[in-house]
N, CA, C and O atoms as a MOPAC input file, in Angstrom:
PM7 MOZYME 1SCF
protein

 N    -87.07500 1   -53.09800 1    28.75000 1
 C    -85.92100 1   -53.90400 1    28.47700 1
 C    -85.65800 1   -54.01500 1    26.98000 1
 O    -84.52700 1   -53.95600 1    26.50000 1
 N    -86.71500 1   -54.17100 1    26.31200 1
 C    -86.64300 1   -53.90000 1    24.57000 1
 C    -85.75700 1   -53.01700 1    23.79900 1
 O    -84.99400 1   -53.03600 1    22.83300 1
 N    -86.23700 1   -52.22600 1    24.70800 1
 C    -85.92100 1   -50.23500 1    24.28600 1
 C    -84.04500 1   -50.76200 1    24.46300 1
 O    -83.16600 1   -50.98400 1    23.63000 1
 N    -84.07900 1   -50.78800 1    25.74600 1
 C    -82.33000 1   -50.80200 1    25.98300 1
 C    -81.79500 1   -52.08800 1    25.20300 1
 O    -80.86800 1   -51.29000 1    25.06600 1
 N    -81.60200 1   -52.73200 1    24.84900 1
 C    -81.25600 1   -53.48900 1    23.87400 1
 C    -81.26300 1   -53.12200 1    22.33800 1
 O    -80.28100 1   -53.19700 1    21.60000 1
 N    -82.37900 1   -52.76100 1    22.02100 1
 C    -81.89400 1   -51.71400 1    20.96200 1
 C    -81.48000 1   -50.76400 1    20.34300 1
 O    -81.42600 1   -50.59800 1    19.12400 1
 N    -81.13300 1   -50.02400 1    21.27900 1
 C    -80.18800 1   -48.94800 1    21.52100 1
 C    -78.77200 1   -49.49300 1    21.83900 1
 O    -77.77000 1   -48.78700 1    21.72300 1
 N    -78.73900 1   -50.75300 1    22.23700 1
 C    -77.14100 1   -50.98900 1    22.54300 1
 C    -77.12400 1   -51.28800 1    20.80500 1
 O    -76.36800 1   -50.53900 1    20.18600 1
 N    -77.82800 1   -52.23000 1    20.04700 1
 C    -77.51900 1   -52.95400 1    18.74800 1
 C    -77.03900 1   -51.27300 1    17.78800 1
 O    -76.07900 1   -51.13600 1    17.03000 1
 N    -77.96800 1   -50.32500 1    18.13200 1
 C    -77.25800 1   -49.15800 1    17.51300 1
 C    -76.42700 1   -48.81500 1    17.28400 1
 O    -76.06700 1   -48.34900 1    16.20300 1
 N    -75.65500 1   -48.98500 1    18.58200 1
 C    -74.55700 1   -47.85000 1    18.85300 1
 C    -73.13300 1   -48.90800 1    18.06000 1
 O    -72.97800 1   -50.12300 1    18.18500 1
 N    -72.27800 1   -47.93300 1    17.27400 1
 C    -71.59400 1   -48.68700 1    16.56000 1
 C    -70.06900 1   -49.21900 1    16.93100 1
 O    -69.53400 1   -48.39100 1    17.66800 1
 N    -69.34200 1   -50.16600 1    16.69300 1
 C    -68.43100 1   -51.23200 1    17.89500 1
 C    -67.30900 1   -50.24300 1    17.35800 1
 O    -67.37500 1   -49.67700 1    16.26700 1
 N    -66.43300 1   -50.13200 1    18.12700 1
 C    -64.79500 1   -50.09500 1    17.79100 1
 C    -64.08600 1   -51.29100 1    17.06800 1
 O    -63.03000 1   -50.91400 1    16.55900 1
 N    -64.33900 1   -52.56900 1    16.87900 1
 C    -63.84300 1   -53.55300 1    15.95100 1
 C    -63.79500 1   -53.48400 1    14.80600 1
 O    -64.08700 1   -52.45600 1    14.19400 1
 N    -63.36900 1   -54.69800 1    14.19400 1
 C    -63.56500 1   -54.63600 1    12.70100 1
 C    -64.71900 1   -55.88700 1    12.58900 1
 O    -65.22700 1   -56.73400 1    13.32400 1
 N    -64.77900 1   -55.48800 1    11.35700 1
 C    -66.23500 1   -56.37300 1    11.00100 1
 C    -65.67600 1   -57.77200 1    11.37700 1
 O    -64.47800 1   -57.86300 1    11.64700 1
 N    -66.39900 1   -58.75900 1    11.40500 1
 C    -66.38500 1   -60.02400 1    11.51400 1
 C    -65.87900 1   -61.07900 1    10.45600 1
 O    -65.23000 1   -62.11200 1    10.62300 1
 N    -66.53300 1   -60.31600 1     8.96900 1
 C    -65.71300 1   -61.34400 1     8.11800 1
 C    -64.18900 1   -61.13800 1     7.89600 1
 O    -63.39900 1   -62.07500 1     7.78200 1
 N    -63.74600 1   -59.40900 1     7.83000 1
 C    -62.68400 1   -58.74800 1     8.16000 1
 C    -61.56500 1   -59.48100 1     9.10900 1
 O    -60.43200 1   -59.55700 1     8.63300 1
 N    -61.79500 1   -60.03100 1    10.42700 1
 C    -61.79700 1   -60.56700 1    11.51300 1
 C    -61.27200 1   -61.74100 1    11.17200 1
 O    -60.13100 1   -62.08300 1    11.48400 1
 N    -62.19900 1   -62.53700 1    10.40500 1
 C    -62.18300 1   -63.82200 1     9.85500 1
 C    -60.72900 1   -64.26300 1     8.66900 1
 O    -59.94500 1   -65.21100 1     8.63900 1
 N    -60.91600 1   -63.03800 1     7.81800 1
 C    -59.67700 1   -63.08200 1     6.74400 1
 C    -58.15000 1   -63.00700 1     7.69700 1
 O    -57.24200 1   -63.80700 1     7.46900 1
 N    -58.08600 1   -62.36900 1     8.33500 1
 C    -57.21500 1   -61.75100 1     9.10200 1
 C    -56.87100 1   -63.18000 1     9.85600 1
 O    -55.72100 1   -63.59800 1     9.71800 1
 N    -57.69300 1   -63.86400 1    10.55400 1
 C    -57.33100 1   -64.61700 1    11.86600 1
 C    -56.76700 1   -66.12200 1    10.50400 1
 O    -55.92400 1   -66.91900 1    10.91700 1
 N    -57.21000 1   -66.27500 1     9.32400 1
 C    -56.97600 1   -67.03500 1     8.23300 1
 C    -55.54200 1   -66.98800 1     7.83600 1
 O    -54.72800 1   -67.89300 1     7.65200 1
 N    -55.44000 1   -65.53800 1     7.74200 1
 C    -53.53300 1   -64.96300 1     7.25200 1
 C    -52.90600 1   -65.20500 1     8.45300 1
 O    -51.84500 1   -65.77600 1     8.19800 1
 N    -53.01900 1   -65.07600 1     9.42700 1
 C    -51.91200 1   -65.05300 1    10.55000 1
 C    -51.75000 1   -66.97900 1    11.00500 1
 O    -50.70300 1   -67.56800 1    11.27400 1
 N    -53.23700 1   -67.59000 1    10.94800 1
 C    -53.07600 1   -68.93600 1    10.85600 1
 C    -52.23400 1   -69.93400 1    10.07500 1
 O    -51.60900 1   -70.91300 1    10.48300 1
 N    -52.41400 1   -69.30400 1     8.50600 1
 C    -51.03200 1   -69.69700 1     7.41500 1
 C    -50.16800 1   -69.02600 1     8.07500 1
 O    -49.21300 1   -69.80200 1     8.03500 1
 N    -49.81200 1   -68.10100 1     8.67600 1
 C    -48.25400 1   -67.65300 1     8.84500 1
 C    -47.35100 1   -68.23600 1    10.01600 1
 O    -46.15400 1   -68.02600 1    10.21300 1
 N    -48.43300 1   -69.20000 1    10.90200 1
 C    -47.85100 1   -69.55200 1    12.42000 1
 C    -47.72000 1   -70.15400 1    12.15300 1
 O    -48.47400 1   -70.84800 1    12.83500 1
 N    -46.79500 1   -71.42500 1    10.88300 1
 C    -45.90700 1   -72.37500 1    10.08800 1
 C    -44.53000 1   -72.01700 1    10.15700 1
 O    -44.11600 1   -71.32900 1     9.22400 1
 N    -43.90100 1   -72.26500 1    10.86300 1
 C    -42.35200 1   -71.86600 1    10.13900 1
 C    -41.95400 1   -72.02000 1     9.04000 1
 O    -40.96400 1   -71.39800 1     8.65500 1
 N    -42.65100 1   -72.93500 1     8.19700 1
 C    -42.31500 1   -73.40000 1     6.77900 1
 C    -42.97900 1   -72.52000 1     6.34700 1
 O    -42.28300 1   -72.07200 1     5.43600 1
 N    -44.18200 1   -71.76300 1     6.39900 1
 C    -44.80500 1   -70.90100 1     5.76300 1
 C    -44.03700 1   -69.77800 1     5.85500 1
 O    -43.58100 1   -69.27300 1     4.82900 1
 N    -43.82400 1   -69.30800 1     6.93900 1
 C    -43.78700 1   -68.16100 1     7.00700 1
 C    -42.21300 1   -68.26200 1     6.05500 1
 O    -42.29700 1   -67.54800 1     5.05600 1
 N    -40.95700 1   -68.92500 1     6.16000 1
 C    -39.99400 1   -69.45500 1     5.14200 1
 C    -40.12100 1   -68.62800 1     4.07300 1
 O    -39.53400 1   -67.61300 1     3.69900 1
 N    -41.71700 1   -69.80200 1     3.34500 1
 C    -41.61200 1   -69.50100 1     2.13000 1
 C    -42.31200 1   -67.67500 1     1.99200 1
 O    -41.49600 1   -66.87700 1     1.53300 1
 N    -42.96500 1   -67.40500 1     2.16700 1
 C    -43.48500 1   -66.09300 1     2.32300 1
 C    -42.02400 1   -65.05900 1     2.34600 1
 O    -41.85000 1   -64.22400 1     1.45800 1
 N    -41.15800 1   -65.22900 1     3.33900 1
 C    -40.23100 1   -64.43600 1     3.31700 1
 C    -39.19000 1   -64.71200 1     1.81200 1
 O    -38.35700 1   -63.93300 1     1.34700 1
 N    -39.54100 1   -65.92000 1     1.35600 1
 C    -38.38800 1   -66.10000 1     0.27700 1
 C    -39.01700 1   -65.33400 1    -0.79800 1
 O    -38.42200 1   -64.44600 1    -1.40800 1
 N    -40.42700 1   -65.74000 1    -1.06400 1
 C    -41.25500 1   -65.13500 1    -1.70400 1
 C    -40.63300 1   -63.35600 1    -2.15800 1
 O    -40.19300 1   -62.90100 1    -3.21400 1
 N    -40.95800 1   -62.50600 1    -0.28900 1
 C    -40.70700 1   -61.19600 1    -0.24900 1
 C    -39.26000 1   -60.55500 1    -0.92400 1
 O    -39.06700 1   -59.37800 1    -1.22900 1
 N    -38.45900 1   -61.52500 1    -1.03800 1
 C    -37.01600 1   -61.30300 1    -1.85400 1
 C    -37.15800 1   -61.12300 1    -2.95000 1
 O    -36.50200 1   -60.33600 1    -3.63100 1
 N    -38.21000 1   -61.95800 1    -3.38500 1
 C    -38.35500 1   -62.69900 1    -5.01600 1
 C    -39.51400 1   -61.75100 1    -5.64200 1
 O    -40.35500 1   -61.10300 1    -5.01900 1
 N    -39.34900 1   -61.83400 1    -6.87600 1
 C    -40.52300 1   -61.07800 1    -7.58500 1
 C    -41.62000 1   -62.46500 1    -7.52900 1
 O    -42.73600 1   -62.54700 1    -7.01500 1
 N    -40.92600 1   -63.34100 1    -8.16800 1
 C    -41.73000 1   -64.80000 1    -8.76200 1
 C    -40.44500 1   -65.90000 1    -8.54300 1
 O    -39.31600 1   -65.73100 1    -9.00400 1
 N    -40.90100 1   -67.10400 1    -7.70100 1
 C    -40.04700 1   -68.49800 1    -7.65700 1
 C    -41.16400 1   -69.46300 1    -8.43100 1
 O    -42.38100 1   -69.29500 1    -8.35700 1
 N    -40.46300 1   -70.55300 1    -9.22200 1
 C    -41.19700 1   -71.48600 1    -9.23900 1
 C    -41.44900 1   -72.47900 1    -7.89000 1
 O    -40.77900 1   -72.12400 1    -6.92100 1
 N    -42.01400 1   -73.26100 1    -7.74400 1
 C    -42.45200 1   -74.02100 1    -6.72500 1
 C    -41.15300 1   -75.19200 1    -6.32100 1
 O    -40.74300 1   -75.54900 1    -5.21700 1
 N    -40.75100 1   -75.57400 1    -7.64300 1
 C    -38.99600 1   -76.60100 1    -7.33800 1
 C    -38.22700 1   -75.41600 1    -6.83200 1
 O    -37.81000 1   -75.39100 1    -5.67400 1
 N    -38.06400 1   -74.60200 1    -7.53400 1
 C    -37.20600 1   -73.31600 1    -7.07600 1
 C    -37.42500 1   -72.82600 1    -5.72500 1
 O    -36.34800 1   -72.62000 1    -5.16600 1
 N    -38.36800 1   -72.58500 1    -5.05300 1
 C    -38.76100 1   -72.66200 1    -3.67400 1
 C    -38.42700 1   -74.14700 1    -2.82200 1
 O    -37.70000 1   -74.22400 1    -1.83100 1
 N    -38.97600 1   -75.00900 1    -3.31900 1
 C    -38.26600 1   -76.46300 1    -2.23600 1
 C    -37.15200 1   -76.40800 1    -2.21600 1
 O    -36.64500 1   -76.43400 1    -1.09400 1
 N    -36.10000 1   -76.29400 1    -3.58600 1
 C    -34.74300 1   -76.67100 1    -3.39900 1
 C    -33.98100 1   -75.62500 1    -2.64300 1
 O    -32.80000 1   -75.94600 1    -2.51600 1
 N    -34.34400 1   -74.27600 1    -2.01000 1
 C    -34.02800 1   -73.12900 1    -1.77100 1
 C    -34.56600 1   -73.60700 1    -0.07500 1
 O    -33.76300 1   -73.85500 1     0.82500 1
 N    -35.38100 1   -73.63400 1     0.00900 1
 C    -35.74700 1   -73.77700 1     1.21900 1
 C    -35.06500 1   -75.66300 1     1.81100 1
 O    -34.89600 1   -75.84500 1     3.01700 1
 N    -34.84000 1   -76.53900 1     1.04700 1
 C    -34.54500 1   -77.46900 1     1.34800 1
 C    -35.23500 1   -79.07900 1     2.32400 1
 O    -34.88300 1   -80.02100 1     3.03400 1
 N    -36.72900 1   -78.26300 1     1.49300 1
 C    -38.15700 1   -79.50300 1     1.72100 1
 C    -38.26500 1   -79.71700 1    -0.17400 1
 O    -37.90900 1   -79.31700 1    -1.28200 1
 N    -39.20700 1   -80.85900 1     0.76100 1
 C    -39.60600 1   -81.91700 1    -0.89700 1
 C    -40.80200 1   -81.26000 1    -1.24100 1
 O    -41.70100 1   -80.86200 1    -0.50100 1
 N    -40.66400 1   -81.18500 1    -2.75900 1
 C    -41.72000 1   -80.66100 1    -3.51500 1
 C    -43.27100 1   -80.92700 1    -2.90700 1
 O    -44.12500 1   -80.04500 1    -2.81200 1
 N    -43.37800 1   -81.78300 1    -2.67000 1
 C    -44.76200 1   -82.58100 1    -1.89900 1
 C    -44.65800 1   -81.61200 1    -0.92800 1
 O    -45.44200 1   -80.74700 1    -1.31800 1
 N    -44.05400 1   -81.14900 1     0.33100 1
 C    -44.54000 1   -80.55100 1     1.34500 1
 C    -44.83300 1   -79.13000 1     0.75000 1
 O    -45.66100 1   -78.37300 1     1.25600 1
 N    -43.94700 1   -78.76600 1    -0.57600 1
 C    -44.24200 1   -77.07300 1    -0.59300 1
 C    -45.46600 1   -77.31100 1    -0.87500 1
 O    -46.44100 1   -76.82800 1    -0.29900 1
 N    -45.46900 1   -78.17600 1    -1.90500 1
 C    -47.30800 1   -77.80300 1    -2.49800 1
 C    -48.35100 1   -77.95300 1    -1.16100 1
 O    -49.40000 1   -77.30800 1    -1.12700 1
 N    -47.92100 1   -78.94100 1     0.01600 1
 C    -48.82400 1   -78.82400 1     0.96900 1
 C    -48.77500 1   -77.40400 1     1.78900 1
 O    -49.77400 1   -77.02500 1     2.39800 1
 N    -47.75400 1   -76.75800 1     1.77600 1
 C    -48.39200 1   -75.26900 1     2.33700 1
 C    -47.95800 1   -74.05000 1     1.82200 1
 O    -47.76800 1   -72.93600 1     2.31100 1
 N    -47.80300 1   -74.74600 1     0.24400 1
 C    -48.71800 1   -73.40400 1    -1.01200 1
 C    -49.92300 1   -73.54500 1    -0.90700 1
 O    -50.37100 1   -72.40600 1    -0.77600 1
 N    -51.09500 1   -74.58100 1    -0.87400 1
 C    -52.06000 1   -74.57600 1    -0.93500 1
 C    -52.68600 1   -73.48100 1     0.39000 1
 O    -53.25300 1   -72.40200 1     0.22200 1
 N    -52.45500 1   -73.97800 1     1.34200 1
 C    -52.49000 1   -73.05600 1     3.21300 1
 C    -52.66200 1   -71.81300 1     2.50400 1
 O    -53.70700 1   -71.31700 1     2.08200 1
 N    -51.32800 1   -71.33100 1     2.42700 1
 C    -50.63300 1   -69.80100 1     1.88800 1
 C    -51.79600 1   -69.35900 1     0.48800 1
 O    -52.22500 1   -68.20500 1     0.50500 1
 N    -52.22000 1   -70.22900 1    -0.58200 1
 C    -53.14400 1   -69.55000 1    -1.58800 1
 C    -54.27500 1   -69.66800 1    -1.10900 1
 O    -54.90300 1   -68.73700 1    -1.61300 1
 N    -54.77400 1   -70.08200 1    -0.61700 1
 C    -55.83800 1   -70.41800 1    -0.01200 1
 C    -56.47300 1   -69.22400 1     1.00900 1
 O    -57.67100 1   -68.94800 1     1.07000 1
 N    -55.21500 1   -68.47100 1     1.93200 1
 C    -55.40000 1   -67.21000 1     2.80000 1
 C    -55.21900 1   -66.49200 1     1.95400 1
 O    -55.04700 1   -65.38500 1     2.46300 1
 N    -55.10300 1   -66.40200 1     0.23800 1
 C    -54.78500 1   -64.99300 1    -0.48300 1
 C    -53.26200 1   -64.52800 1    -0.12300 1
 O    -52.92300 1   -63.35500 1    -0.27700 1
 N    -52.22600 1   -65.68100 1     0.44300 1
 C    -50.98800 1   -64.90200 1     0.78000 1
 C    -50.01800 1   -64.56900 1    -0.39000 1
 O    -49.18700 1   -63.68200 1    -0.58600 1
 N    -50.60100 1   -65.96500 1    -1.29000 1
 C    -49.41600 1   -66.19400 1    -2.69000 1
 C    -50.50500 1   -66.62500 1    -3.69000 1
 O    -51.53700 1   -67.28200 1    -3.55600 1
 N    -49.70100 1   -65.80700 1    -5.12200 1
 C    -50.57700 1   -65.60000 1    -6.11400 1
 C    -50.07900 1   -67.23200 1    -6.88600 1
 O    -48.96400 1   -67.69500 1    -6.64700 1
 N    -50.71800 1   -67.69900 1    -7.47500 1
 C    -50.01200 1   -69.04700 1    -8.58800 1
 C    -50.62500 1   -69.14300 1    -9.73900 1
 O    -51.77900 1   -69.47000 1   -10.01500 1
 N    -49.02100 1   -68.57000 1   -10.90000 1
 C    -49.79000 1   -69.15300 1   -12.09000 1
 C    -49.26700 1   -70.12200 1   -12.59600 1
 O    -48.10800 1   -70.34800 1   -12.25000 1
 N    -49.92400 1   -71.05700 1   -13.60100 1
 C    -49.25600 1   -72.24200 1   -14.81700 1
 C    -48.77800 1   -71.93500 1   -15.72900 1
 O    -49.62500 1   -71.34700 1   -16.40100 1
 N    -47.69100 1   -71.97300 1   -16.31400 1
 C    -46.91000 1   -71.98100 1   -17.02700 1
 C    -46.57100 1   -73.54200 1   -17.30100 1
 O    -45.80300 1   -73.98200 1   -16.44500 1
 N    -46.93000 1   -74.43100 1   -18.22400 1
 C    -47.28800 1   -75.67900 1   -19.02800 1
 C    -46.78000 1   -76.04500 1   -17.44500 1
 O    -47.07400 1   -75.46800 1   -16.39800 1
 N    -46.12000 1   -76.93400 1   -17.61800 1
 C    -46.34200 1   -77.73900 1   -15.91000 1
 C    -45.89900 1   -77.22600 1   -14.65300 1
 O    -46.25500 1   -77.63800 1   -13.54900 1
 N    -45.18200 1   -76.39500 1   -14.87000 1
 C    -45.15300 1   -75.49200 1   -13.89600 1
 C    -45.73900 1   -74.57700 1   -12.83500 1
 O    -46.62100 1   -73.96400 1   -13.43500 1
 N    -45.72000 1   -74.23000 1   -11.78400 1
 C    -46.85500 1   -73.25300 1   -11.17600 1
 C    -45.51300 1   -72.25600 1   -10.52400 1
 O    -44.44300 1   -72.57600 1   -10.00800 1
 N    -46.03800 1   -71.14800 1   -10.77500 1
 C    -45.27300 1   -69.83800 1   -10.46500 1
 C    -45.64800 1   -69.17600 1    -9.34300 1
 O    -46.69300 1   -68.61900 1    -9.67700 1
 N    -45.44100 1   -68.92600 1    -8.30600 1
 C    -45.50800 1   -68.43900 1    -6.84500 1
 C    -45.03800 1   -67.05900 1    -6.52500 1
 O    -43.82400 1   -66.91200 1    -6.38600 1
 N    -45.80600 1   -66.05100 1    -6.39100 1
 C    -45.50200 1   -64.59700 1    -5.97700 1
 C    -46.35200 1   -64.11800 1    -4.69600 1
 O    -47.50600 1   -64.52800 1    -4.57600 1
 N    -45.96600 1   -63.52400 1    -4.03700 1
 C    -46.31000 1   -62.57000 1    -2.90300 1
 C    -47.55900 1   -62.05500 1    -3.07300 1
 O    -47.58200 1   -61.62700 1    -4.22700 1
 N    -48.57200 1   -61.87100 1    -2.56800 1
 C    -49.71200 1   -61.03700 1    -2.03800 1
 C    -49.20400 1   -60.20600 1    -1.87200 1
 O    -49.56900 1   -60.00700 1    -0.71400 1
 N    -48.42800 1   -59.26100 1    -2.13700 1
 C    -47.92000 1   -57.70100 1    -0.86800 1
 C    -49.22700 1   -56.87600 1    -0.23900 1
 O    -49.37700 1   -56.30000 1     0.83900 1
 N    -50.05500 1   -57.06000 1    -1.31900 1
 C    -50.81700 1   -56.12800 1    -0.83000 1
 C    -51.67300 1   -56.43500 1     0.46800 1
 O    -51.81300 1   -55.68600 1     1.43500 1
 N    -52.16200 1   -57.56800 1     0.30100 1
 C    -53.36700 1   -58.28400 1     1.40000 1
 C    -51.94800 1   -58.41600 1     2.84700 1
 O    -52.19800 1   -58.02500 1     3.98700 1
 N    -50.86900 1   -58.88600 1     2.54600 1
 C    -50.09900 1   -59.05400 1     3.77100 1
 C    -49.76900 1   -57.40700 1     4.52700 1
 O    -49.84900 1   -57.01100 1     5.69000 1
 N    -49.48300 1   -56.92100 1     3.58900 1
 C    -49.25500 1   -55.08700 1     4.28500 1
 C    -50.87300 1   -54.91000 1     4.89000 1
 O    -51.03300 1   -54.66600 1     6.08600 1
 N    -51.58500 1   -54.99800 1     4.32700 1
 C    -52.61800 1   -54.29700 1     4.53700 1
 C    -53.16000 1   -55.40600 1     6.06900 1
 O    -53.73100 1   -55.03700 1     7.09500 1
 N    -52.78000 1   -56.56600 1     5.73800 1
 C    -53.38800 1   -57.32800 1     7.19300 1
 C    -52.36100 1   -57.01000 1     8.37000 1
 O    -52.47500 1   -57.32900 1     9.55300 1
 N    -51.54100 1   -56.44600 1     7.88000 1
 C    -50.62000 1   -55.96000 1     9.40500 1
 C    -50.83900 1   -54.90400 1     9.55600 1
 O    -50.90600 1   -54.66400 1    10.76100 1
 N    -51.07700 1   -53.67900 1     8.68400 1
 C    -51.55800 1   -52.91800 1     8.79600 1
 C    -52.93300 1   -52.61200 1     9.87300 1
 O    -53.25000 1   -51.55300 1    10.41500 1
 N    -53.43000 1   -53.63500 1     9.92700 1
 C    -54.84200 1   -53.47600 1    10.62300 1
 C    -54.61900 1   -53.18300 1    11.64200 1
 O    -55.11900 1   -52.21000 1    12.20700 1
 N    -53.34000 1   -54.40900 1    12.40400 1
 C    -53.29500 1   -54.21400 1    13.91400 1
 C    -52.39600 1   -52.68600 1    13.92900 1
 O    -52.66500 1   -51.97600 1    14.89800 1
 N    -51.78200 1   -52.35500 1    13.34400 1
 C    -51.34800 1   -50.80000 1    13.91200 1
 C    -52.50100 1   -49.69300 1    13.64800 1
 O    -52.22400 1   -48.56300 1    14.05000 1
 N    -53.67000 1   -49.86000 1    13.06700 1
 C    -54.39200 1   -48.62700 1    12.74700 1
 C    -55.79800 1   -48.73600 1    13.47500 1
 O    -56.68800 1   -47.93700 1    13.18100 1
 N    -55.98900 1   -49.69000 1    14.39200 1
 C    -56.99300 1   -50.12000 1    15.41500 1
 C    -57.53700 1   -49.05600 1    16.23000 1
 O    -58.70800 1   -48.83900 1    16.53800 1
 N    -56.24900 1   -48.29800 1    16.58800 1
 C    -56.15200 1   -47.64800 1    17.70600 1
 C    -56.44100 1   -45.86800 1    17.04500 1
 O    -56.77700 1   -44.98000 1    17.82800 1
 N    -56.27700 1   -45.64200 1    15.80400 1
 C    -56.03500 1   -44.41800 1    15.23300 1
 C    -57.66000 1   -44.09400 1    14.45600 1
 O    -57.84700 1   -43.05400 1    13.82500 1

Protein backbone atom coordinates (compact mmCIF):
# COMPACT_ATOMS: atom_id res chain seq x y z
CA UNK A 1 0.00 0.00 0.00
CA UNK A 2 3.16 2.34 0.57
CA UNK A 3 4.54 1.56 -2.82
CA UNK A 4 1.08 2.70 -4.50
CA UNK A 5 0.80 5.86 -2.85
CA UNK A 6 3.97 6.87 -3.81
CA UNK A 7 3.82 6.42 -7.07
CA UNK A 8 0.50 8.28 -7.21
CA UNK A 9 2.53 11.50 -5.24
CA UNK A 10 4.90 11.07 -8.43
CA UNK A 11 3.01 11.22 -11.11
CA UNK A 12 2.59 14.92 -12.05
CA UNK A 13 -1.23 16.82 -11.86
CA UNK A 14 -2.71 18.61 -14.88
CA UNK A 15 -3.45 21.80 -12.54
CA UNK A 16 -1.79 24.69 -11.69
CA UNK A 17 0.16 24.98 -8.66
CA UNK A 18 -1.70 25.93 -5.62
CA UNK A 19 -0.27 29.24 -4.79
CA UNK A 20 -0.87 30.01 -8.66
CA UNK A 21 -4.52 28.85 -7.83
CA UNK A 22 -4.55 31.05 -4.88
CA UNK A 23 -3.45 34.45 -6.81
CA UNK A 24 -5.91 33.73 -9.41
CA UNK A 25 -9.04 32.80 -7.12
CA UNK A 26 -7.73 36.51 -5.21
CA UNK A 27 -8.08 38.45 -8.85
CA UNK A 28 -11.35 37.10 -9.85
CA UNK A 29 -12.59 37.69 -6.02
CA UNK A 30 -11.65 41.63 -6.44
CA UNK A 31 -13.33 41.47 -9.77
CA UNK A 32 -16.90 39.90 -8.60
CA UNK A 33 -17.58 43.79 -7.33
CA UNK A 34 -19.39 45.66 -9.80
CA UNK A 35 -17.71 48.66 -8.44
CA UNK A 36 -14.51 46.94 -9.00
CA UNK A 37 -14.77 45.61 -11.87
CA UNK A 38 -16.16 49.67 -12.93
CA UNK A 39 -13.15 50.87 -11.83
CA UNK A 40 -10.75 48.32 -13.54
CA UNK A 41 -12.56 48.90 -16.81
CA UNK A 42 -12.18 52.79 -16.39
CA UNK A 43 -8.75 52.12 -15.44
CA UNK A 44 -8.38 49.90 -19.03
CA UNK A 45 -9.37 53.27 -21.01
CA UNK A 46 -7.00 55.25 -18.97
CA UNK A 47 -3.27 55.17 -18.93
CA UNK A 48 -3.37 56.72 -15.16
CA UNK A 49 -6.70 58.35 -13.16
CA UNK A 50 -6.24 59.94 -10.00
CA UNK A 51 -8.40 58.39 -7.31
CA UNK A 52 -11.03 61.86 -7.18
CA UNK A 53 -10.80 61.47 -10.90
CA UNK A 54 -12.04 57.89 -10.67
CA UNK A 55 -14.98 58.62 -7.92
CA UNK A 56 -16.23 61.61 -9.74
CA UNK A 57 -16.24 59.51 -13.10
CA UNK A 58 -17.66 56.63 -11.70
CA UNK A 59 -20.03 58.66 -9.39
CA UNK A 60 -19.14 57.04 -5.66
CA UNK A 61 -17.53 58.97 -2.75
CA UNK A 62 -13.96 59.10 -2.45
CA UNK A 63 -14.21 56.89 0.81
CA UNK A 64 -15.74 53.94 -1.10
CA UNK A 65 -13.04 54.16 -4.03
CA UNK A 66 -10.29 53.97 -1.59
CA UNK A 67 -12.32 51.01 -0.02
CA UNK A 68 -11.98 48.93 -3.22
CA UNK A 69 -8.63 50.40 -4.42
CA UNK A 70 -7.31 48.82 -1.53
CA UNK A 71 -9.33 45.04 -2.69
CA UNK A 72 -8.03 45.82 -6.36
CA UNK A 73 -4.06 46.71 -4.98
CA UNK A 74 -4.03 44.33 -2.78
CA UNK A 75 -4.87 41.36 -5.76
CA UNK A 76 -1.94 43.21 -7.79
CA UNK A 77 -4.93 44.52 -10.11
CA UNK A 78 -3.93 48.41 -9.82
CA UNK A 79 -0.61 49.92 -9.50
CA UNK A 80 -0.68 53.33 -6.91
CA UNK A 81 1.61 55.99 -6.81
CA UNK A 82 1.89 59.42 -4.49
CA UNK A 83 2.24 62.28 -5.97
CA UNK A 84 2.26 64.89 -2.66
CA UNK A 85 -1.36 64.03 -1.65
CA UNK A 86 -2.48 62.44 -4.25
CA UNK A 87 -2.46 58.65 -5.21
CA UNK A 88 -2.37 57.77 -8.93
CA UNK A 89 -4.18 54.53 -10.08
CA UNK A 90 -3.12 52.44 -13.25
CA UNK A 91 -3.95 49.00 -14.56
CA UNK A 92 -1.98 45.79 -13.88
CA UNK A 93 -2.37 44.74 -17.68
CA UNK A 94 -0.08 42.39 -17.29
CA UNK A 95 -1.15 40.13 -14.15
CA UNK A 96 -4.99 40.68 -15.51
CA UNK A 97 -4.11 39.29 -19.25
CA UNK A 98 -2.05 36.82 -17.96
CA UNK A 99 -4.80 35.64 -15.15
CA UNK A 100 -7.32 35.19 -17.96
CA UNK A 101 -5.05 33.89 -19.87
CA UNK A 102 -4.73 30.87 -17.59
CA UNK A 103 -8.23 29.74 -18.02
CA UNK A 104 -7.85 29.58 -21.92
CA UNK A 105 -4.37 27.77 -21.89
CA UNK A 106 -5.43 24.91 -19.28
CA UNK A 107 -6.45 22.84 -21.87
CA UNK A 108 -3.37 23.42 -24.47
Amino acid sequence: MTEKSDNTRAMPLPVAPQDDSLIRAKIFAALSDPTRLRIVELLAQEEEMSGTDIANKLEISLALFCHHSKALAEAGLIRQRKDGQTKYNSLNCDLLNACLESLTNKGK
